[in-house]
Amino acid sequence: MQNRAAIAKKKFGQNFLRDEAVLAEIIQSMPDTPHRIAEIGPGLGDLTKYLVDVKSVTAFEVDTDLCKHLEHHFADAIATNRLTLRCGDVLEHWKSELLDEPYDLVANLPYYIATNIILKALADPACRNLLVMIQREVAEKFSAAPGERAFGALSVIAQSVGEARIVLHIPPTAFEPAPKVDSAVLLIQKTANRNDAGFEEMLRIAFAQPRKTLYKNLSARYDGKTLTQAFETLGLERSIRPHQLSTSDYHRLYTLLH
């Protein structure tokens, strides 16, 4: 498999990471834990070959052609149980827990499912840490601090379950074929799990129209008297914008509104 651009399938959002220096930096950024690695979308195995040298890996690949390549290329690692390869859609494998043991998610995620995968991992009690390469814009949304333009519902969710930060920025030239956007490696070290659907529904409403005031957005769901009392209790001005509150402010607001 030499011509990567010809191998890549648009329907799977495949962009193969070929920059060895970037791959080495990803390995160096991995949390120092005894946990197994879950890799989603190993592709040609560019990252996998490094992962199996340092940890036991379970890899999920949806592309049947690439599965055959991986089975051949990593035959020794599979035979010695350093690599477990599961072919098929990872979302079909993934119930409440992806693996039946603690694991760290380390992967070059396809852009089109990256947000969904991260949210599922944040809810998965078996997942302890995430080190994922994704679209830079999405990484900024998960890692943004209050007051920053990118701060939104994804930022609050990530900060509610742990610490999120970007550890590496990656240009399109590091991939083949090159994507049309910049990428970034996002690290989320979990201390809790995402499990409050009501809180996240409030966040969806709060950030529905970021240019409007938080009060205006929330008034679509909550009555004026309840909102006014909650804002007064927290000392919030009715002119405040959604991105100006902290994660702890949102949790206190949710408690008052419910």
Coordinates of C-alpha atoms in Angstrom, one line a residue:
M1 CA 0.0 0.0 0.0
Q2 CA 2.1 2.8 -1.3
N3 CA -0.2 5.4 -2.8
R4 CA -1.9 6.8 0.3
A5 CA -4.0 9.3 -1.6
A6 CA -5.5 6.6 -3.8
I7 CA -6.2 4.4 -0.8
A8 CA -8.0 7.0 1.3
K9 CA -11.8 6.8 1.1
K10 CA -13.8 10.0 1.5
K11 CA -16.7 8.2 3.2
F12 CA -14.5 7.3 6.1
G13 CA -12.8 10.7 6.3
Q14 CA -9.3 9.1 5.9
N15 CA -6.3 11.3 6.0
F16 CA -3.2 9.3 6.9
L17 CA -0.6 10.9 9.2
R18 CA 2.8 10.4 7.6
D19 CA 5.0 12.8 9.6
E20 CA 7.3 10.7 11.8
A21 CA 8.2 13.7 14.0
V22 CA 4.5 14.3 14.8
L23 CA 3.9 10.6 15.5
A24 CA 6.9 10.6 18.0
E25 CA 5.5 13.7 19.7
I26 CA 2.1 12.1 20.1
I27 CA 3.7 9.1 21.8
Q28 CA 5.7 11.4 24.1
S29 CA 2.5 13.2 25.1
M30 CA 0.7 10.1 26.2
P31 CA -0.3 10.0 29.9
D32 CA 2.0 7.8 32.0
T33 CA -0.6 5.1 33.0
P34 CA -0.7 1.3 33.1
H35 CA -3.9 1.4 31.0
R36 CA -4.6 -0.4 27.8
I37 CA -4.8 1.8 24.6
A38 CA -7.9 2.0 22.5
E39 CA -7.2 3.3 19.0
I40 CA -10.0 4.2 16.7
G41 CA -9.3 4.4 13.0
P42 CA -5.7 3.0 12.9
G43 CA -5.7 3.3 9.0
L44 CA -2.4 2.0 7.7
G45 CA -1.0 1.6 11.2
D46 CA 1.2 4.7 11.2
L47 CA 0.5 5.4 14.9
T48 CA -0.3 1.8 15.8
K49 CA 3.3 0.7 15.1
Y50 CA 4.5 3.1 17.9
L51 CA 1.7 2.3 20.3
V52 CA 2.2 -1.5 20.3
D53 CA 5.9 -0.9 21.3
V54 CA 4.8 0.7 24.5
K55 CA 1.4 -0.6 25.4
S56 CA -1.2 -3.3 24.7
V57 CA -3.6 -1.9 22.0
T58 CA -7.2 -2.6 20.9
A59 CA -7.7 -1.0 17.5
F60 CA -11.1 -0.5 15.8
E61 CA -11.1 -0.2 12.0
V62 CA -14.2 0.2 9.9
D63 CA -12.5 -0.1 6.5
T64 CA -12.4 -3.9 5.6
D65 CA -9.5 -3.3 3.1
L66 CA -7.4 -1.6 5.7
C67 CA -8.3 -4.4 8.2
K68 CA -6.8 -6.9 5.9
H69 CA -3.6 -4.7 5.6
L70 CA -3.4 -4.4 9.4
E71 CA -3.9 -8.1 10.0
H72 CA -1.0 -8.8 7.6
H73 CA 1.3 -6.0 8.7
F74 CA 0.8 -6.6 12.5
A75 CA 0.6 -10.4 12.4
D76 CA 3.3 -10.7 15.0
A77 CA 1.8 -8.1 17.4
I78 CA -1.6 -9.8 17.0
A79 CA 0.0 -13.3 17.7
T80 CA 1.6 -12.0 20.9
N81 CA -1.5 -10.1 22.1
R82 CA 0.1 -6.7 21.9
L83 CA -2.6 -5.8 19.3
T84 CA -6.2 -6.8 19.3
L85 CA -7.9 -5.8 16.0
R86 CA -11.6 -5.3 15.8
C87 CA -13.0 -4.8 12.3
G88 CA -16.3 -2.9 12.0
D89 CA -18.0 0.3 13.1
V90 CA -16.7 1.2 16.6
L91 CA -20.0 2.7 17.5
E92 CA -21.6 -0.7 17.1
H93 CA -19.1 -2.2 19.6
W94 CA -19.5 0.7 22.0
K95 CA -22.2 0.3 24.6
S96 CA -21.7 2.0 27.9
E97 CA -18.0 0.9 27.9
L98 CA -15.8 0.4 24.9
L99 CA -13.5 -2.0 26.7
D100 CA -14.1 -4.1 29.8
E101 CA -11.0 -2.6 31.5
P102 CA -9.6 0.9 32.1
Y103 CA -8.2 2.4 28.9
D104 CA -6.8 5.5 27.4
L105 CA -8.1 6.6 24.0
V106 CA -5.2 7.5 21.6
A107 CA -6.2 8.0 18.0
N108 CA -6.1 10.1 14.8
L109 CA -9.9 10.5 14.6
P110 CA -11.8 11.0 11.4
Y111 CA -13.1 14.5 11.4
Y112 CA -16.7 13.6 10.7
I113 CA -17.1 11.5 13.9
A114 CA -14.5 13.1 16.2
T115 CA -16.9 15.1 18.3
N116 CA -19.3 12.2 18.8
I117 CA -16.4 9.9 19.7
I118 CA -15.0 12.3 22.3
L119 CA -18.4 12.8 23.9
K120 CA -18.9 9.0 24.1
A121 CA -15.4 8.6 25.7
L122 CA -16.1 11.4 28.2
A123 CA -19.2 9.4 29.3
D124 CA -17.4 6.0 29.3
P125 CA -16.3 5.2 32.9
A126 CA -13.7 2.8 31.5
C127 CA -12.0 5.6 29.6
R128 CA -9.5 7.5 31.8
N129 CA -7.7 9.8 29.3
L130 CA -8.0 10.9 25.7
L131 CA -5.2 11.9 23.4
V132 CA -6.8 12.5 20.0
M133 CA -5.8 14.2 16.8
I134 CA -8.8 16.1 15.4
Q135 CA -9.7 19.3 13.5
R136 CA -8.0 22.3 15.2
E137 CA -11.3 24.2 15.4
V138 CA -13.0 21.3 17.3
A139 CA -10.0 21.0 19.6
E140 CA -10.2 24.7 20.4
K141 CA -13.9 24.3 21.3
F142 CA -13.1 21.5 23.8
S143 CA -10.2 23.3 25.4
A144 CA -11.3 26.9 25.3
A145 CA -11.3 28.9 28.6
P146 CA -14.2 31.1 29.7
G147 CA -14.2 34.5 27.9
E148 CA -12.5 33.0 24.8
R149 CA -14.4 33.1 21.5
A150 CA -14.4 29.3 21.1
F151 CA -15.8 28.7 24.6
G152 CA -19.1 26.9 24.4
A153 CA -21.0 23.8 25.5
L154 CA -18.2 21.4 24.5
S155 CA -15.8 23.4 26.6
V156 CA -18.1 23.3 29.7
I157 CA -18.7 19.5 29.2
A158 CA -14.9 18.8 28.9
Q159 CA -14.1 21.0 31.9
S160 CA -16.8 19.3 34.0
V161 CA -15.1 15.9 33.7
G162 CA -11.4 16.9 33.7
E163 CA -8.7 19.1 32.2
A164 CA -8.6 19.7 28.5
R165 CA -5.7 21.3 26.6
I166 CA -4.1 21.3 23.1
V167 CA -0.6 19.8 23.2
L168 CA 0.3 20.0 19.5
H169 CA -0.7 21.9 16.4
I170 CA -0.4 20.0 13.1
P171 CA -0.4 21.4 9.5
P172 CA -2.2 19.8 6.6
T173 CA 1.2 18.8 5.1
A174 CA 1.7 16.2 7.8
F175 CA -1.1 14.1 6.2
E176 CA -1.6 12.3 2.9
P177 CA -4.0 13.2 1.4
A178 CA -3.7 16.6 3.0
P179 CA -6.9 17.9 4.6
K180 CA -8.2 21.4 3.9
V181 CA -8.0 22.4 7.6
D182 CA -5.4 22.5 10.3
S183 CA -5.4 19.7 13.0
A184 CA -4.4 19.6 16.7
V185 CA -3.7 17.0 19.3
L186 CA -6.2 17.3 22.2
L187 CA -5.4 15.9 25.6
I188 CA -8.3 15.4 28.1
Q189 CA -7.3 13.9 31.5
K190 CA -10.5 12.8 33.2
T191 CA -11.5 13.0 36.8
A192 CA -15.2 12.3 36.4
N193 CA -17.6 11.1 33.7
R194 CA -20.2 12.9 31.6
N195 CA -23.6 11.7 32.8
D196 CA -26.0 14.6 33.2
A197 CA -28.3 14.9 30.2
G198 CA -30.3 17.7 31.8
F199 CA -27.3 19.8 32.4
E200 CA -26.2 19.3 28.8
E201 CA -29.6 20.2 27.5
M202 CA -29.4 23.5 29.4
L203 CA -26.0 24.1 27.8
R204 CA -27.4 23.5 24.3
I205 CA -30.1 26.2 25.0
A206 CA -27.6 28.6 26.6
F207 CA -25.2 28.5 23.6
A208 CA -27.9 28.2 20.9
Q209 CA -27.3 31.7 19.7
P210 CA -23.9 32.8 21.1
R211 CA -24.2 36.5 20.0
K212 CA -27.4 36.9 22.1
T213 CA -27.3 37.3 25.8
L214 CA -27.4 34.3 28.0
Y215 CA -30.7 35.5 29.6
K216 CA -32.3 35.8 26.2
N217 CA -31.2 32.3 25.1
L218 CA -32.4 30.7 28.4
S219 CA -35.7 32.5 28.2
A220 CA -36.7 30.1 25.4
R221 CA -36.9 27.3 28.0
Y222 CA -37.2 28.9 31.5
D223 CA -39.7 31.5 32.8
G224 CA -38.6 35.0 33.5
K225 CA -39.2 34.9 37.2
T226 CA -37.0 31.8 37.7
L227 CA -34.3 33.2 35.5
T228 CA -34.3 36.6 37.2
Q229 CA -34.0 35.0 40.6
A230 CA -31.2 32.7 39.5
F231 CA -29.2 35.6 37.9
E232 CA -29.7 37.7 41.0
T233 CA -28.5 34.9 43.3
L234 CA -25.4 34.5 41.2
G235 CA -24.8 38.2 40.7
L236 CA -25.0 37.9 37.0
E237 CA -26.0 40.9 34.8
R238 CA -28.8 40.2 32.3
S239 CA -26.4 41.5 29.5
I240 CA -23.8 38.8 30.1
R241 CA -23.0 36.6 27.0
P242 CA -22.9 32.8 27.2
H243 CA -19.1 32.6 26.8
Q244 CA -18.5 34.9 29.7
L245 CA -19.5 32.5 32.5
S246 CA -17.2 29.9 34.0
T247 CA -17.9 26.1 34.1
S248 CA -18.7 26.4 37.8
D249 CA -21.1 29.2 37.1
Y250 CA -23.0 27.0 34.7
H251 CA -23.2 24.2 37.3
R252 CA -24.5 26.7 39.9
L253 CA -27.0 28.1 37.4
Y254 CA -28.3 24.6 36.6
T255 CA -28.8 23.9 40.3
L256 CA -30.8 27.0 40.7
L257 CA -32.9 26.5 37.6
H258 CA -33.8 22.9 38.5

